[in-house]
mmCIF file with all atom_site columns, C-alpha atoms in Angstrom:
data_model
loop_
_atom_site.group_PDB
_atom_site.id
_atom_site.type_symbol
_atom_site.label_atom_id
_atom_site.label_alt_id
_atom_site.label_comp_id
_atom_site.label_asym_id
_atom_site.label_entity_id
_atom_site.label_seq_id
_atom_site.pdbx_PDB_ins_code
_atom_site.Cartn_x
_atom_site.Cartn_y
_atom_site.Cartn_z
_atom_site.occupancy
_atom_site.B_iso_or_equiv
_atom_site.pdbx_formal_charge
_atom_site.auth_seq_id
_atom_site.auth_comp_id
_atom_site.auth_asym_id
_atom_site.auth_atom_id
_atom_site.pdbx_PDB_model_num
ATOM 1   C CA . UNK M 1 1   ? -16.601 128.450 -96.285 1.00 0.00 ? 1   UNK M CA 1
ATOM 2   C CA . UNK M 1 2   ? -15.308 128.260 -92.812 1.00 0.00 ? 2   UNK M CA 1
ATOM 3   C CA . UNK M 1 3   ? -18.794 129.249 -90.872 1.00 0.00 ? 3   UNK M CA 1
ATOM 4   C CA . UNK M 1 4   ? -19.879 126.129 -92.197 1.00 0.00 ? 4   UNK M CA 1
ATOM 5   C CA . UNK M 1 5   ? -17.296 123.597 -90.391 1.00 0.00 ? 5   UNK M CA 1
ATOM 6   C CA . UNK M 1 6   ? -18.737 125.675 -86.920 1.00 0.00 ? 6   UNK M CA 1
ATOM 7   C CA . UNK M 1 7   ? -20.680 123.651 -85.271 1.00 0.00 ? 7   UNK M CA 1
ATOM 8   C CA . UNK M 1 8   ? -22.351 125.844 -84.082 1.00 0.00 ? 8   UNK M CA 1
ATOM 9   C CA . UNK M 1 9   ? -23.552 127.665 -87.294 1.00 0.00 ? 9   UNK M CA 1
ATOM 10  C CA . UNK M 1 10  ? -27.101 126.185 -88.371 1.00 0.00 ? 10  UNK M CA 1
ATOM 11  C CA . UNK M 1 11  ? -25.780 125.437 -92.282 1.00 0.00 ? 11  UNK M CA 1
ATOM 12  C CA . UNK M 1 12  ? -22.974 123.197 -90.839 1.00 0.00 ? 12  UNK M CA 1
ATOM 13  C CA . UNK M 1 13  ? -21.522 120.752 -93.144 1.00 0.00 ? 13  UNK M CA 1
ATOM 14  C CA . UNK M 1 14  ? -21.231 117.043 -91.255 1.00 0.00 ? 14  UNK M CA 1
ATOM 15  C CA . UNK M 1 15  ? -18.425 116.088 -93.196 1.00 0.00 ? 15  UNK M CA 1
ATOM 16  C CA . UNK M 1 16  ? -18.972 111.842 -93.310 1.00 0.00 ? 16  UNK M CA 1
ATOM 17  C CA . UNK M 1 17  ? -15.338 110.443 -93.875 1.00 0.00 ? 17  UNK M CA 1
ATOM 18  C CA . UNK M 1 18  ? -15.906 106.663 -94.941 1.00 0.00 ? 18  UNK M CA 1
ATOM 19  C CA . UNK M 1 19  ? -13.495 104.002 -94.179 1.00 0.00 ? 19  UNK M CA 1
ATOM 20  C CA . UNK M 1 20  ? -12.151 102.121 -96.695 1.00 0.00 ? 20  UNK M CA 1
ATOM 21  C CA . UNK M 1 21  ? -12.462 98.020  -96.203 1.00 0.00 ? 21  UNK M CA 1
ATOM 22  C CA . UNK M 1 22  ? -9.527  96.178  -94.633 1.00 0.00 ? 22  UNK M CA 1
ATOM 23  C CA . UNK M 1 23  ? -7.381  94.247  -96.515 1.00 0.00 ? 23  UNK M CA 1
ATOM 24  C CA . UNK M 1 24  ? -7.573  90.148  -95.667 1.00 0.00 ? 24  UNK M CA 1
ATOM 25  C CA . UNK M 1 25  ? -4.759  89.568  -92.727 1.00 0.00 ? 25  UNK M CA 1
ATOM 26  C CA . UNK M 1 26  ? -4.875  86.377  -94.081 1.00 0.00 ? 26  UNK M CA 1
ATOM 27  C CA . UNK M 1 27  ? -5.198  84.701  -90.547 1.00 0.00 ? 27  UNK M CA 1
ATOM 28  C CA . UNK M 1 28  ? -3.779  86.629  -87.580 1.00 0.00 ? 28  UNK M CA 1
ATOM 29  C CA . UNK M 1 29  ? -3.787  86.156  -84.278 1.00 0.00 ? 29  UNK M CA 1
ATOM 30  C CA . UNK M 1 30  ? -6.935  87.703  -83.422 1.00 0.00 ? 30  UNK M CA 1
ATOM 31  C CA . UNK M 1 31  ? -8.796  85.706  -85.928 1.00 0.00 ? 31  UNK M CA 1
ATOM 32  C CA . UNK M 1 32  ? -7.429  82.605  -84.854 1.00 0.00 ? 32  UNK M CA 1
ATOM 33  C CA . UNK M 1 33  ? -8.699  83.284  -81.650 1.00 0.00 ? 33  UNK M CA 1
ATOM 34  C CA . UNK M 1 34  ? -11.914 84.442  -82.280 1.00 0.00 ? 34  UNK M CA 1
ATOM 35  C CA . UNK M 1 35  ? -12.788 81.576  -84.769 1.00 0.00 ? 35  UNK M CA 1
ATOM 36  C CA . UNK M 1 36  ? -14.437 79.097  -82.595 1.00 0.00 ? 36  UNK M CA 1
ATOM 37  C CA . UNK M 1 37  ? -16.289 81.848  -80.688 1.00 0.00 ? 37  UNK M CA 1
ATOM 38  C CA . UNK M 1 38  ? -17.523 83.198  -84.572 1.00 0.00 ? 38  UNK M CA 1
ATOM 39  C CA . UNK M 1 39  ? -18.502 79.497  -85.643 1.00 0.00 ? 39  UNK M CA 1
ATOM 40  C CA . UNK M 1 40  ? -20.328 79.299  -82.449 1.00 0.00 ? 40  UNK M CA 1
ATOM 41  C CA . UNK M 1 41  ? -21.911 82.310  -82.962 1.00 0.00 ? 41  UNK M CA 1
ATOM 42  C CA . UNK M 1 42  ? -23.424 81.709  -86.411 1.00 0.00 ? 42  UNK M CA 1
ATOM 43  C CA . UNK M 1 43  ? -24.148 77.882  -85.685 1.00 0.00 ? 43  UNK M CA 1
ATOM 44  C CA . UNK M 1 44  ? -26.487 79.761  -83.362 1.00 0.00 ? 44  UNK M CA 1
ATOM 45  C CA . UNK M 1 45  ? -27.582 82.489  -85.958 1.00 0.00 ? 45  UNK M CA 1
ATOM 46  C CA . UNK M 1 46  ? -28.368 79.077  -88.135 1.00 0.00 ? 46  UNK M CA 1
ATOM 47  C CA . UNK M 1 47  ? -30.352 77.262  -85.599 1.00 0.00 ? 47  UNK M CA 1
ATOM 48  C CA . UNK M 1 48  ? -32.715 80.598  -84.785 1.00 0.00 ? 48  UNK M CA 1
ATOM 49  C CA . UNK M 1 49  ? -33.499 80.585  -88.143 1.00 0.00 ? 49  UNK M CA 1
ATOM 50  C CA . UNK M 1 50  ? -34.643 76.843  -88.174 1.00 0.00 ? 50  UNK M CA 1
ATOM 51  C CA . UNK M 1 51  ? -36.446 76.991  -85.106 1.00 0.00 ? 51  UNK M CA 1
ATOM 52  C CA . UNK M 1 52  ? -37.572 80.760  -86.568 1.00 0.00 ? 52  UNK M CA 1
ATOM 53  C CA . UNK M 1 53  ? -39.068 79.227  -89.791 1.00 0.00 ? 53  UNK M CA 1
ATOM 54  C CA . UNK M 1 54  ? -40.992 76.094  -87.910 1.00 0.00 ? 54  UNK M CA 1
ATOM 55  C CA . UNK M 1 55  ? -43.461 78.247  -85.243 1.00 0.00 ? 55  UNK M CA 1
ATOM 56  C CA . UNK M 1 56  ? -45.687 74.872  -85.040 1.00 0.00 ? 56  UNK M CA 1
ATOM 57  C CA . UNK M 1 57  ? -42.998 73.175  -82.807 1.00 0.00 ? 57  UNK M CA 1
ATOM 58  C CA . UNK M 1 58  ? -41.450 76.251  -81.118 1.00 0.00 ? 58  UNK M CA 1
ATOM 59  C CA . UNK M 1 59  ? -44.314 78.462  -80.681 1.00 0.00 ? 59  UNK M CA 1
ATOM 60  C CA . UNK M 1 60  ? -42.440 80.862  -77.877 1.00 0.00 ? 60  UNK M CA 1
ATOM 61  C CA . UNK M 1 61  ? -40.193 83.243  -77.733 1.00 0.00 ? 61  UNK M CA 1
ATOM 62  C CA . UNK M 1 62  ? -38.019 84.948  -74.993 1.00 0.00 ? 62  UNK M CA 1
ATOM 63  C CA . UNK M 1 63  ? -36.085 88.176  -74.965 1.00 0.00 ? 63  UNK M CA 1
ATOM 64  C CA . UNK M 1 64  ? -35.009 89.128  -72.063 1.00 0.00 ? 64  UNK M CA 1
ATOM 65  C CA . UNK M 1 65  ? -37.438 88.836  -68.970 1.00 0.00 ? 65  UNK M CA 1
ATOM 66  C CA . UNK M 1 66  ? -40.819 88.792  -71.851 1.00 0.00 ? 66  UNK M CA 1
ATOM 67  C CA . UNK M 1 67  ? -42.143 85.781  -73.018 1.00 0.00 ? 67  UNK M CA 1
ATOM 68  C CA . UNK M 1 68  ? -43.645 85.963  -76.559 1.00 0.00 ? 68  UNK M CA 1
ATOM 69  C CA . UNK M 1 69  ? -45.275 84.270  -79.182 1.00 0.00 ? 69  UNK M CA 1
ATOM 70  C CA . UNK M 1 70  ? -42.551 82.860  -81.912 1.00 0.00 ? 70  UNK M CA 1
ATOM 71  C CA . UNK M 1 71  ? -45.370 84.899  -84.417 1.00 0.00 ? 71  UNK M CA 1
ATOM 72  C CA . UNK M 1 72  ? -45.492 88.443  -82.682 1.00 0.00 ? 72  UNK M CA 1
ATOM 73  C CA . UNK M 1 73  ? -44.851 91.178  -84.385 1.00 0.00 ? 73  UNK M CA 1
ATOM 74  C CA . UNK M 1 74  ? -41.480 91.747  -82.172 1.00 0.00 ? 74  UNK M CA 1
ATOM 75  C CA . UNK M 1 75  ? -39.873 89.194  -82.820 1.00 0.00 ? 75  UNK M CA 1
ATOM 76  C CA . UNK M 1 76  ? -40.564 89.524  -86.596 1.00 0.00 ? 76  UNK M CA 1
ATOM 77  C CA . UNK M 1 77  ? -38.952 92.958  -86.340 1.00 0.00 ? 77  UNK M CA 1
ATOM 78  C CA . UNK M 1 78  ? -36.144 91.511  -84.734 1.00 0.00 ? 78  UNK M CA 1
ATOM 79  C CA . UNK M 1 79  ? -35.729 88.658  -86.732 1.00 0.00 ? 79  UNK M CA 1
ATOM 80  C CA . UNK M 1 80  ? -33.449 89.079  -90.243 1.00 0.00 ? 80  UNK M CA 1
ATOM 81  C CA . UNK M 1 81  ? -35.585 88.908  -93.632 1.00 0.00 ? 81  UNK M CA 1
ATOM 82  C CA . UNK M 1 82  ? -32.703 86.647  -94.877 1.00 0.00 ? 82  UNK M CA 1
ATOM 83  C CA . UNK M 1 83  ? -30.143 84.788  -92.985 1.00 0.00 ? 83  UNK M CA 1
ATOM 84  C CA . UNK M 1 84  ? -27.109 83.469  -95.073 1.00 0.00 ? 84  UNK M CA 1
ATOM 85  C CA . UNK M 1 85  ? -24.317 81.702  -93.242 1.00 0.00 ? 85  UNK M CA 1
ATOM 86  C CA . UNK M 1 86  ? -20.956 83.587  -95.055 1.00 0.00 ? 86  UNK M CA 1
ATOM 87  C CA . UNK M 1 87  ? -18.674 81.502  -96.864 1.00 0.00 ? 87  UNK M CA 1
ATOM 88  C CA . UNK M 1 88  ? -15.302 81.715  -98.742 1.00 0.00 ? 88  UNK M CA 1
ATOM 89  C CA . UNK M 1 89  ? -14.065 85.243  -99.044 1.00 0.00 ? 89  UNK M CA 1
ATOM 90  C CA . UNK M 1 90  ? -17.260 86.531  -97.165 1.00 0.00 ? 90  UNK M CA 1
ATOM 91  C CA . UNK M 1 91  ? -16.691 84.294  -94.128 1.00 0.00 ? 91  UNK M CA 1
ATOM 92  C CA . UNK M 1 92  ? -12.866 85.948  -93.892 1.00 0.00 ? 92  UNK M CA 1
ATOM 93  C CA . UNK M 1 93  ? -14.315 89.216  -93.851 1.00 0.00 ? 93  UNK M CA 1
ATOM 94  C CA . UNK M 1 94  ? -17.025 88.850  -91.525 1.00 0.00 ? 94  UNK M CA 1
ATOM 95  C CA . UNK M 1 95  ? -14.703 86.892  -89.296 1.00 0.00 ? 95  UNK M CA 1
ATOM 96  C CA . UNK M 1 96  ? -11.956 89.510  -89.790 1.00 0.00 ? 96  UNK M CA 1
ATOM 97  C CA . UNK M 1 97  ? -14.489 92.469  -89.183 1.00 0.00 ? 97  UNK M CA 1
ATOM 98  C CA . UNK M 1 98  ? -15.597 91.169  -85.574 1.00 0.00 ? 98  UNK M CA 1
ATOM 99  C CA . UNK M 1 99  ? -12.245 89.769  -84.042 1.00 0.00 ? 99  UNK M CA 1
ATOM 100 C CA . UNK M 1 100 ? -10.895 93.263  -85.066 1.00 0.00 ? 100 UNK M CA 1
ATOM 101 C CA . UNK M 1 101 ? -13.539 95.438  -84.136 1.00 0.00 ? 101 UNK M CA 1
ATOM 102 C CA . UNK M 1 102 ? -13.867 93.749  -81.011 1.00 0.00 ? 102 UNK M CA 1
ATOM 103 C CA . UNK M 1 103 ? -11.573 92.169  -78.562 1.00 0.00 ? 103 UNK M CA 1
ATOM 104 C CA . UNK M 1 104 ? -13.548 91.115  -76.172 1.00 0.00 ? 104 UNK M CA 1
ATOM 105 C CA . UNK M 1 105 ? -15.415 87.961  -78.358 1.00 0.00 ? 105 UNK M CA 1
ATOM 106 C CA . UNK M 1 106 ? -16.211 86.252  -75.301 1.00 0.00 ? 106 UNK M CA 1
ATOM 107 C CA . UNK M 1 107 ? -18.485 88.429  -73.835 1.00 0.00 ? 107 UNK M CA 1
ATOM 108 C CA . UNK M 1 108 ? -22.210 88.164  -72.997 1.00 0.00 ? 108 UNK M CA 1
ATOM 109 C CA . UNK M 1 109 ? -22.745 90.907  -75.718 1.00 0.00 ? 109 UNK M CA 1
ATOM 110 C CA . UNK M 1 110 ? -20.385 88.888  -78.616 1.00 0.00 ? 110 UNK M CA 1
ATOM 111 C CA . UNK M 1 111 ? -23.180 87.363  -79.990 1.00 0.00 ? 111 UNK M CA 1
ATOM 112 C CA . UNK M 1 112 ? -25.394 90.465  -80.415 1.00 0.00 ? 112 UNK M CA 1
ATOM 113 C CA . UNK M 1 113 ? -22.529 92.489  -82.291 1.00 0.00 ? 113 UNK M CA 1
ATOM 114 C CA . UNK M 1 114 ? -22.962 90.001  -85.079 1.00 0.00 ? 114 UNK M CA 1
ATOM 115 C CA . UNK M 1 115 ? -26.551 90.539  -85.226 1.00 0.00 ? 115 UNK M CA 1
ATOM 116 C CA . UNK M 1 116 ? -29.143 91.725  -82.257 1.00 0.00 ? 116 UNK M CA 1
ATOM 117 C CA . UNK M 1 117 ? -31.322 88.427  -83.371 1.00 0.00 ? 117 UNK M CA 1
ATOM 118 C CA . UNK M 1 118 ? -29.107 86.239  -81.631 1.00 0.00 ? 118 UNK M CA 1
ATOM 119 C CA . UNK M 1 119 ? -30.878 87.857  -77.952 1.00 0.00 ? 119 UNK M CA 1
ATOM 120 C CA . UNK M 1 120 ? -34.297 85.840  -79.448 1.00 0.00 ? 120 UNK M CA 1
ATOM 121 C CA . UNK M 1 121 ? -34.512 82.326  -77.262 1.00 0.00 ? 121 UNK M CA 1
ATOM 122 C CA . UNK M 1 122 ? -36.758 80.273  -79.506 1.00 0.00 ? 122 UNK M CA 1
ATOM 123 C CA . UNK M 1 123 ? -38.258 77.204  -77.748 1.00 0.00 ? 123 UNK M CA 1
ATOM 124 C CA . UNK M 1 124 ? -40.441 74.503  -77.981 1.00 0.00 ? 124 UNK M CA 1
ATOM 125 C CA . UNK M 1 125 ? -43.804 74.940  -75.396 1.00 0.00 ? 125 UNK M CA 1
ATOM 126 C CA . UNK M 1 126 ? -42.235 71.749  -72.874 1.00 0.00 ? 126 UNK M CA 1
ATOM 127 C CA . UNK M 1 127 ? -39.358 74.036  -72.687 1.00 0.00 ? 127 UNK M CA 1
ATOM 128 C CA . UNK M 1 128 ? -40.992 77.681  -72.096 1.00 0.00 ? 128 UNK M CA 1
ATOM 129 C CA . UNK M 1 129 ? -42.593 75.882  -69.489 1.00 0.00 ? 129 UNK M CA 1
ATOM 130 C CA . UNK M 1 130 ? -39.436 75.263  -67.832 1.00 0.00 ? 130 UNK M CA 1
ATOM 131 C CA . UNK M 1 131 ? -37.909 78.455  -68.726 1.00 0.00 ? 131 UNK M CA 1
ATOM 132 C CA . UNK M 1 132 ? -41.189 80.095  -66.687 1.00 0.00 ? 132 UNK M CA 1
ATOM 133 C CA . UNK M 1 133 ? -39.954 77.975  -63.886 1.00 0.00 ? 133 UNK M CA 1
ATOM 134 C CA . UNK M 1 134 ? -36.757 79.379  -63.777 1.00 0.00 ? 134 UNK M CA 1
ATOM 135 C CA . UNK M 1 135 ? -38.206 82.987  -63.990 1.00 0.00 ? 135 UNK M CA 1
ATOM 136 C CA . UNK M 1 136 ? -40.351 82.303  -61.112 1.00 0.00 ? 136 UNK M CA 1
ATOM 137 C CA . UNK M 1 137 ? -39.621 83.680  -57.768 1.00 0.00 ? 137 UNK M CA 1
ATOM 138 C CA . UNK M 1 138 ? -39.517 80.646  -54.751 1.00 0.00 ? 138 UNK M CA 1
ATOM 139 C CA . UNK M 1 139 ? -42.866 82.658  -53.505 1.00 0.00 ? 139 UNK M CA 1
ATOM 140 C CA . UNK M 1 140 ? -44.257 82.131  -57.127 1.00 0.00 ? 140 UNK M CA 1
ATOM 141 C CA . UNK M 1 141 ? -43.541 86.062  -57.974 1.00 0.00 ? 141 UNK M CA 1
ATOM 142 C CA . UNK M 1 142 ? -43.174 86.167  -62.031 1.00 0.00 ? 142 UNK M CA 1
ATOM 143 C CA . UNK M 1 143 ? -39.723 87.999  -62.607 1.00 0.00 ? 143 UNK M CA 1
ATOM 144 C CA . UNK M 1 144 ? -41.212 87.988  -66.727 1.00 0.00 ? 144 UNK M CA 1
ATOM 145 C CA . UNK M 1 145 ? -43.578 89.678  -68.405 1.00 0.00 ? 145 UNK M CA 1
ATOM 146 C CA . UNK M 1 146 ? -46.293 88.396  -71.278 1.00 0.00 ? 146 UNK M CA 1
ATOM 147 C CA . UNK M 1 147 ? -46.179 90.817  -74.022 1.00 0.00 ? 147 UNK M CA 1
ATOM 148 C CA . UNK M 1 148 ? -48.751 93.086  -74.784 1.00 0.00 ? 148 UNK M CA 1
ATOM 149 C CA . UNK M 1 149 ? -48.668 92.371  -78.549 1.00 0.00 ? 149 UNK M CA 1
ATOM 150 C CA . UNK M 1 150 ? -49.408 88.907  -78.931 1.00 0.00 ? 150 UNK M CA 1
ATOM 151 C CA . UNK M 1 151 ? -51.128 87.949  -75.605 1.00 0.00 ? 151 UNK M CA 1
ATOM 152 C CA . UNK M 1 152 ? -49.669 84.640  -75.497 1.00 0.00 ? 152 UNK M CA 1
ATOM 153 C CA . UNK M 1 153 ? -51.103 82.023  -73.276 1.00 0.00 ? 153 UNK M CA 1
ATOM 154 C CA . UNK M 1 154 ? -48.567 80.231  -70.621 1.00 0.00 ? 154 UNK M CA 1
ATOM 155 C CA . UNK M 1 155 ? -47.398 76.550  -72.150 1.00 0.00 ? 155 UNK M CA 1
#
């Protein structure tokens, strides 16, 4: 029985310890803190999905210095099957789960620990045509990319 907690021994047993759920705090400090950052955070999560759901009126879509098509295939991968705002008891536990797990809420990152969809910038054409001007070098040098995928045509 011991050779298999050795590492090192090919029939190693990865023993998977699972946690058990927190209790509710019912409100602590770190959750009153990191409340208006987490309402923030999934007013966002909620406006994606509009914009998401309506590719008509914002037909591009940025993530990080590549400009795509709201319909590619990336940002369908990247984008949740089903986005439900939490509520009640589920809202407490979500908002519980990321003020505890992580301290630092205000970070660039926050938003992405609550679910990597929130790095999509969904916009309307008029404004992918600004957001190319601000990822344009003053010699006209693109600092973005098209992607491959969709081929999308500049706005």
């Amino acid at each position: 029985m011991t050779h298999q907690l050795d590492p090192w021994n090919p029939e190693h047993l990865k023993l998977e310890v699972e946690r058990e759920p927190e209790e509710p705090c019912g409100g602590c400090i770190w959750c009153h803190e990191a409340k208006p950052k987490f309402d923030r955070v999934l007013d966002g999560a909620d406006y994606l999905r509009v914009s998401y759901q309506d590719p008509e009126q914002f037909s591009y879509t940025a993530t990080g210095n590549y400009l795509h098509r709201t319909t590619c295939s990336y940002v369908r991968r990247r984008m949740p099957a089903d986005h439900v705002r939490p509520e009640g008891e589920a809202y407490a536990r979500a908002l519980q789960k990321w003020a505890h797990e992580h301290h630092d809420y205000n970070s660039p990152e926050a938003e992405e620990r609550y679910s990597p969809h929130l790095r999509l910038y969904i916009m309307s054409p008029a404004r992918a045509r600004q957001w190319i001007a601000e990822n344009t070098g003053p010699r006209g040098g693109r600092n973005y990319r098209l992607c491959k995928e969709c081929r999308p045509s500049e706005p």
